[in-house]
Short mmCIF file of C-alpha atoms in Angstrom, two decimals:
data_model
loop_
_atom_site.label_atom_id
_atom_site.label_comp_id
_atom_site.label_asym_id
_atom_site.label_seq_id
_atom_site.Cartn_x
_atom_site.Cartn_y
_atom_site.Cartn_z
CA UNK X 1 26.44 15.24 3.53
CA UNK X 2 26.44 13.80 7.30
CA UNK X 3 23.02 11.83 7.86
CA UNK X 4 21.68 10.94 11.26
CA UNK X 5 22.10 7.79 12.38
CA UNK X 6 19.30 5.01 11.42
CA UNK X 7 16.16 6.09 12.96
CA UNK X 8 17.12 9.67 14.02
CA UNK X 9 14.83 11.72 12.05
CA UNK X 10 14.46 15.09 13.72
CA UNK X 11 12.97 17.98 12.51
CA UNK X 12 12.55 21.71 13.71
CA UNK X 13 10.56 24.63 12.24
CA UNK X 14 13.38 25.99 9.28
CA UNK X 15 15.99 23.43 10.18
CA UNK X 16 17.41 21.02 7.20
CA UNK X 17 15.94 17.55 7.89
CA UNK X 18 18.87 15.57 6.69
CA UNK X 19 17.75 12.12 5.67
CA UNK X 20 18.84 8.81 3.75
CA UNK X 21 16.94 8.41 0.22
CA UNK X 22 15.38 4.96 1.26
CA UNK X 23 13.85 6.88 4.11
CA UNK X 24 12.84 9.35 2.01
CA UNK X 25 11.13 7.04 -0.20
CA UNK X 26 9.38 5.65 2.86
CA UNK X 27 7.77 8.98 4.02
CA UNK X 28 6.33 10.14 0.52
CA UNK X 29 4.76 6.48 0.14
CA UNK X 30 3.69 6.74 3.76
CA UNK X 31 1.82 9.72 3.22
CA UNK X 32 0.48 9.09 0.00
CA UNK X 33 -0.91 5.74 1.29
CA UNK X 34 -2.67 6.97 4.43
CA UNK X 35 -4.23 9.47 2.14
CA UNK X 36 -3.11 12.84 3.76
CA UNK X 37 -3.02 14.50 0.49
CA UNK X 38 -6.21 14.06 -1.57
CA UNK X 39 -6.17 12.71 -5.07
CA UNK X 40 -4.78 14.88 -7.94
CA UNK X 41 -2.56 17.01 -5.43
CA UNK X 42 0.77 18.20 -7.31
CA UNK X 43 3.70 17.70 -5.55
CA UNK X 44 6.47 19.86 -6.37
CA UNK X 45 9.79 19.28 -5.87
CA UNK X 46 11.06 22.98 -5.25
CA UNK X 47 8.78 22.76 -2.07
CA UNK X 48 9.39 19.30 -1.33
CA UNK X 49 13.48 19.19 -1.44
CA UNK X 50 14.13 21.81 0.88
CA UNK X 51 12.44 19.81 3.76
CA UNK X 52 14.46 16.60 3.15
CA UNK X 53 18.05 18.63 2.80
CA UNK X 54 18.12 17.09 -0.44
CA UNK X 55 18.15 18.58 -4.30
CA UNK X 56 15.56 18.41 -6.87
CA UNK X 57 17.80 15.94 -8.73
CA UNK X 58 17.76 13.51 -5.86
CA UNK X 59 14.42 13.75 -4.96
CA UNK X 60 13.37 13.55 -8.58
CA UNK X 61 14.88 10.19 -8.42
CA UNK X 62 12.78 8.89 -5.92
CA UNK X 63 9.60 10.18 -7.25
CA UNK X 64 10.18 8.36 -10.06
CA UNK X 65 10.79 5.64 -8.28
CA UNK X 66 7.18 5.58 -6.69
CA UNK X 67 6.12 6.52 -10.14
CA UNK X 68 7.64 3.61 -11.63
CA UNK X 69 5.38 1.44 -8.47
CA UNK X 70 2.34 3.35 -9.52
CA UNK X 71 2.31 5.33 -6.25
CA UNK X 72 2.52 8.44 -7.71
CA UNK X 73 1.74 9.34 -11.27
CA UNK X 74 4.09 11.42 -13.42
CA UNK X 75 2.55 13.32 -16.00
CA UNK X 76 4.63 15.24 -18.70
CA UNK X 77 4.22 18.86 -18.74
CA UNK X 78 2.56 19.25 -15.51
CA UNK X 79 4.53 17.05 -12.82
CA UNK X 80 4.49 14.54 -9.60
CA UNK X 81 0.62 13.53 -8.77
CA UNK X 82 -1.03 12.00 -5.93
CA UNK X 83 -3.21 9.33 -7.81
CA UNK X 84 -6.77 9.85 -8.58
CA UNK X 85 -7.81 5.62 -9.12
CA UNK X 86 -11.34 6.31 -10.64
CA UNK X 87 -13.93 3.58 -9.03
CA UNK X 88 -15.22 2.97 -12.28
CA UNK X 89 -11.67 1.48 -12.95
CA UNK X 90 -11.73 -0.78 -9.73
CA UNK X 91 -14.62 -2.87 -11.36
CA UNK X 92 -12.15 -3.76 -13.55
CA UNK X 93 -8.98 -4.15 -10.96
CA UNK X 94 -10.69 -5.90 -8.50
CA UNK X 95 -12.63 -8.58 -11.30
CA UNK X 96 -8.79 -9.15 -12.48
CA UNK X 97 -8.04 -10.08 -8.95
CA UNK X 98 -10.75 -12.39 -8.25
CA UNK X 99 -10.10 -14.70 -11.30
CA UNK X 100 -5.80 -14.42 -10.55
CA UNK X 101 -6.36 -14.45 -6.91
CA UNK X 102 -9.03 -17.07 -6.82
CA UNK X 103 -6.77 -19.88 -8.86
CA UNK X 104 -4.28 -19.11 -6.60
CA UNK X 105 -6.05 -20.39 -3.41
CA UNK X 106 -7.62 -23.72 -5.34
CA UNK X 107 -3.94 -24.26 -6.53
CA UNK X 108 -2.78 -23.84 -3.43
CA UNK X 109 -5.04 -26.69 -2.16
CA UNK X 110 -3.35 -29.25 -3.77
CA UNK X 111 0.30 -27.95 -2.79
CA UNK X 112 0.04 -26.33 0.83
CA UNK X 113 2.31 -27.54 3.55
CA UNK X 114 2.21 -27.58 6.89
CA UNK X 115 4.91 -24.93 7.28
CA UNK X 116 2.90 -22.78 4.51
CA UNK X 117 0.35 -22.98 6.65
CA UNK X 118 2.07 -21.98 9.99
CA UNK X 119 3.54 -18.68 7.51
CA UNK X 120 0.28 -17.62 6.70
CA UNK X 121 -0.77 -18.22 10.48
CA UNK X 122 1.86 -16.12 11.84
CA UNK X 123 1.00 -13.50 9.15
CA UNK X 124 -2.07 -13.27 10.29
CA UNK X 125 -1.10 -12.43 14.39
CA UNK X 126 1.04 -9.41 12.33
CA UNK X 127 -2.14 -8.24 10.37
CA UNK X 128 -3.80 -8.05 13.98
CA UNK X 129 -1.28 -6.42 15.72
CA UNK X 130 -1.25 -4.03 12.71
CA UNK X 131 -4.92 -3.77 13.04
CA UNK X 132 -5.67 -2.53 16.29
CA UNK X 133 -2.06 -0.32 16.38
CA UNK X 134 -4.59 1.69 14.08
CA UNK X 135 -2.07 2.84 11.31
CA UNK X 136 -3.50 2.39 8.00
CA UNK X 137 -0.70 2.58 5.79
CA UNK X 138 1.41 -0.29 7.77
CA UNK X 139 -2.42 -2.09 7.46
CA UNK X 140 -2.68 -1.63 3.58
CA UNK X 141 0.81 -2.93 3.65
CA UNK X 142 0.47 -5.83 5.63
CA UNK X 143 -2.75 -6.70 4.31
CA UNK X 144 -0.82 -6.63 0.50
CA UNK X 145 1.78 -8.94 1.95
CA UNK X 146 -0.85 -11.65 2.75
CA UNK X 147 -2.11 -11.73 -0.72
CA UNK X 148 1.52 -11.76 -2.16
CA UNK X 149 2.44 -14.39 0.80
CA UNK X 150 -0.48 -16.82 -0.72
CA UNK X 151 1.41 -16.57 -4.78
CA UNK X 152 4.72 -16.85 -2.77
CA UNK X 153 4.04 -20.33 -1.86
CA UNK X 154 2.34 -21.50 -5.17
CA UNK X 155 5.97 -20.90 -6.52
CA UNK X 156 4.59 -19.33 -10.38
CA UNK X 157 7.09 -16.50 -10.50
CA UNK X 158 5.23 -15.14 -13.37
CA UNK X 159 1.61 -15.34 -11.11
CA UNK X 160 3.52 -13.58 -8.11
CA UNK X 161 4.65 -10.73 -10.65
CA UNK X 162 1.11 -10.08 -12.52
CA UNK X 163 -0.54 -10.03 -8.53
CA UNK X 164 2.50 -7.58 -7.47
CA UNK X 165 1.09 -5.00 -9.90
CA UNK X 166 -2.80 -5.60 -9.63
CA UNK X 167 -2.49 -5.10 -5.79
CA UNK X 168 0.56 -1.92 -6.24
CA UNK X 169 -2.78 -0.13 -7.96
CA UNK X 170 -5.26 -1.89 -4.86
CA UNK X 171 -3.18 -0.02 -2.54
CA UNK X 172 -4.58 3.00 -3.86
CA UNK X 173 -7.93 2.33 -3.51
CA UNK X 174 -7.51 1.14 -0.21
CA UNK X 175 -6.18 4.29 0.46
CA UNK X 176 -8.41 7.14 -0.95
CA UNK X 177 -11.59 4.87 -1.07
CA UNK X 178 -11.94 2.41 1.70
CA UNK X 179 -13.33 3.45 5.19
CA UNK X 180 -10.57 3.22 7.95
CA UNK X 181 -13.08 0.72 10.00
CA UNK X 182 -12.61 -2.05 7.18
CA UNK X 183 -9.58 -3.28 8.63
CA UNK X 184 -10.85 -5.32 11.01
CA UNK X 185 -13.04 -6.88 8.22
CA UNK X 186 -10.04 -7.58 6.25
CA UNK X 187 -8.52 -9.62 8.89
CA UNK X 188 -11.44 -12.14 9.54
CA UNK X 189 -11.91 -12.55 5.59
CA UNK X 190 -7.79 -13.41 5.24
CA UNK X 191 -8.70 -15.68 8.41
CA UNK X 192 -11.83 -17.76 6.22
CA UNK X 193 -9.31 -18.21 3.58
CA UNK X 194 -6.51 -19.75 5.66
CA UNK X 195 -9.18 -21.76 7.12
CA UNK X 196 -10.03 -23.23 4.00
CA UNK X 197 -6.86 -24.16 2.99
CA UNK X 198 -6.31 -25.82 6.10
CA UNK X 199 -9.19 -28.14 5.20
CA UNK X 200 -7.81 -28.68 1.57
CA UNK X 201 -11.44 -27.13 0.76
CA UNK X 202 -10.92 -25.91 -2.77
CA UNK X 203 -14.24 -24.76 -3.31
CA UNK X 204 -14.56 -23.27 -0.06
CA UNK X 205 -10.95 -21.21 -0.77
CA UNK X 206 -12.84 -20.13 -4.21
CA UNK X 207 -16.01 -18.78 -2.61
CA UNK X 208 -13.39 -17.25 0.54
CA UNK X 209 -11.10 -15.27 -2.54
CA UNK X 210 -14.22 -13.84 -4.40
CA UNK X 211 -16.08 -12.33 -1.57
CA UNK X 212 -13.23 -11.26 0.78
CA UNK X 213 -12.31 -9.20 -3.19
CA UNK X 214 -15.80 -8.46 -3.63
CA UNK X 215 -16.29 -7.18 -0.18
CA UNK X 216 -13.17 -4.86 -0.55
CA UNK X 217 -14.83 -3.64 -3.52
CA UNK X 218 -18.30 -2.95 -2.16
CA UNK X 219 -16.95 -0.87 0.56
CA UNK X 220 -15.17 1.93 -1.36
CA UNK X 221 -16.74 5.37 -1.27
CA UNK X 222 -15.66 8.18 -3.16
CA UNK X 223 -13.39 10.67 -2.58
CA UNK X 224 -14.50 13.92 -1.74
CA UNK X 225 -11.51 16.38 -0.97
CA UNK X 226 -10.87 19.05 -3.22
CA UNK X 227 -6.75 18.78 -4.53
CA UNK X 228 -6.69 22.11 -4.61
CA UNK X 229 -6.92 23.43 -1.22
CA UNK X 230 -4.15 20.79 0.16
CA UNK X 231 -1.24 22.83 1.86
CA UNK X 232 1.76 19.96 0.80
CA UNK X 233 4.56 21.72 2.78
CA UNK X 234 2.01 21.41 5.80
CA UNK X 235 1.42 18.02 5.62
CA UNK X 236 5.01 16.94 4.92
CA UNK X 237 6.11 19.46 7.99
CA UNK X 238 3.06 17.82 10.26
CA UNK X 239 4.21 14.29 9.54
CA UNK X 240 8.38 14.99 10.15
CA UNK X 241 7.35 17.29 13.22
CA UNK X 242 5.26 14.48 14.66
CA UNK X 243 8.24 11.71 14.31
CA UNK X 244 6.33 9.57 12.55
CA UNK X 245 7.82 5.86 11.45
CA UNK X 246 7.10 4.96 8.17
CA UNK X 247 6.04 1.57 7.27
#
């Protein structure tokens, strides 16, 4: 097979869309994250293949591959799912987070450097830019990052592993749950926590961590779309038609 070169992605009504895996990978988890497809939808691969140029063998791959991130679920007997994260399990995500998240930042009081804190600055101008570009899965991304940036420079690879999978299942909520205003929100809580840090404030990073979480977790609504009537070849077709980049 011949692919484009990196970064041609074109795409015409019954034309093969020939495309690497990686990118491949990219577009499912770009969709799935900026919740185009409502919870529960199947995706199935003898609709799905076809538009990539690819076989059900390859693109089984990389649905497992977002299965194995928890961006998809794989259920025996019945297929490839867009999530369906139940609020009544985020109480229980986001009060993990709070008590991981929130020794992070005091630890991090007593460690910080300068250059940590001129990373976490310069993550921040990215989170902005992301912000007001308006594209909310690059913004769930970035936002991730900023949390996995903060266990990155306590140096605990075991902390930086357990956060990687609390906020792989956060990224879902965000998603499906969370109101597409909040990211502005989200960038002025990340900003009181660098803050705090900057002052060495370890009590002030505490009370920062729990209500920029808590916040988060007050603001999800629930999902109303019914699985059901999602078209998947439409939405897949929409997003390769419109040249979209993923994140």
């Amino acid at each position: 097979m011949v692919l484009p070169p990196q970064g041609d992605r074109r795409f015409l009504a019954g034309a093969v869309l020939l495309i690497a895996e990686d990118e491949i990978y990219r577009v499912i988890k770009d969709i799935v994250l900026s919740a185009r497809l409502p919870p529960g939808t199947r995706l199935p691969e003898t609709r799905i293949a076809p538009l990539f140029g690819v076989t059900r063998e390859r693109l089984r791959k990389i649905l497992h591959r977002l299965g194995h991130e928890h961006t998809l679920d794989i259920v025996p007997n019945i297929g490839v799912l867009v999530p369906a994260p139940s609020l009544e399990r985020a109480r229980e995500l986001f009060e993990a987070r709070r008590v991981l998240e929130s020794g992070i930042g005091m630890q991090l009081c007593e460690k910080i450097t300068d250059a940590g804190l001129r990373r976490l600055r310069e993550h921040l101008d990215r989170e902005a830019r992301t912000a007001r570009e308006g594209r909310r899965p690059d913004f769930i991304m970035v936002s991730s990052q900023f949390h996995l940036l903060l266990a990155d420079l306590l140096g605990n690879e075991l902390v930086s592993i357990q956060l990687d999978a609390l906020l792989a299942r956060s990224a879902l909520f965000s998603a499906f749950h969370d109101p597409g205003n909040a990211s502005a929100c989200s960038c002025h809580e990340h900003l009181q926590i660098v803050d705090a840090l900057e002052r060495r404030d370890a009590a002030a990073v505490y009370y920062a961590t729990v209500a920029h979480l808590s916040l988060i977790e007050t603001r999800l609504q629930p999902e109303q779309r019914d699985p059901r009537k999602a078209d998947v070849e439409a939405v897949f077709r929409d997003y390769l038609a419109a040249g979209r980049r993923p994140a």
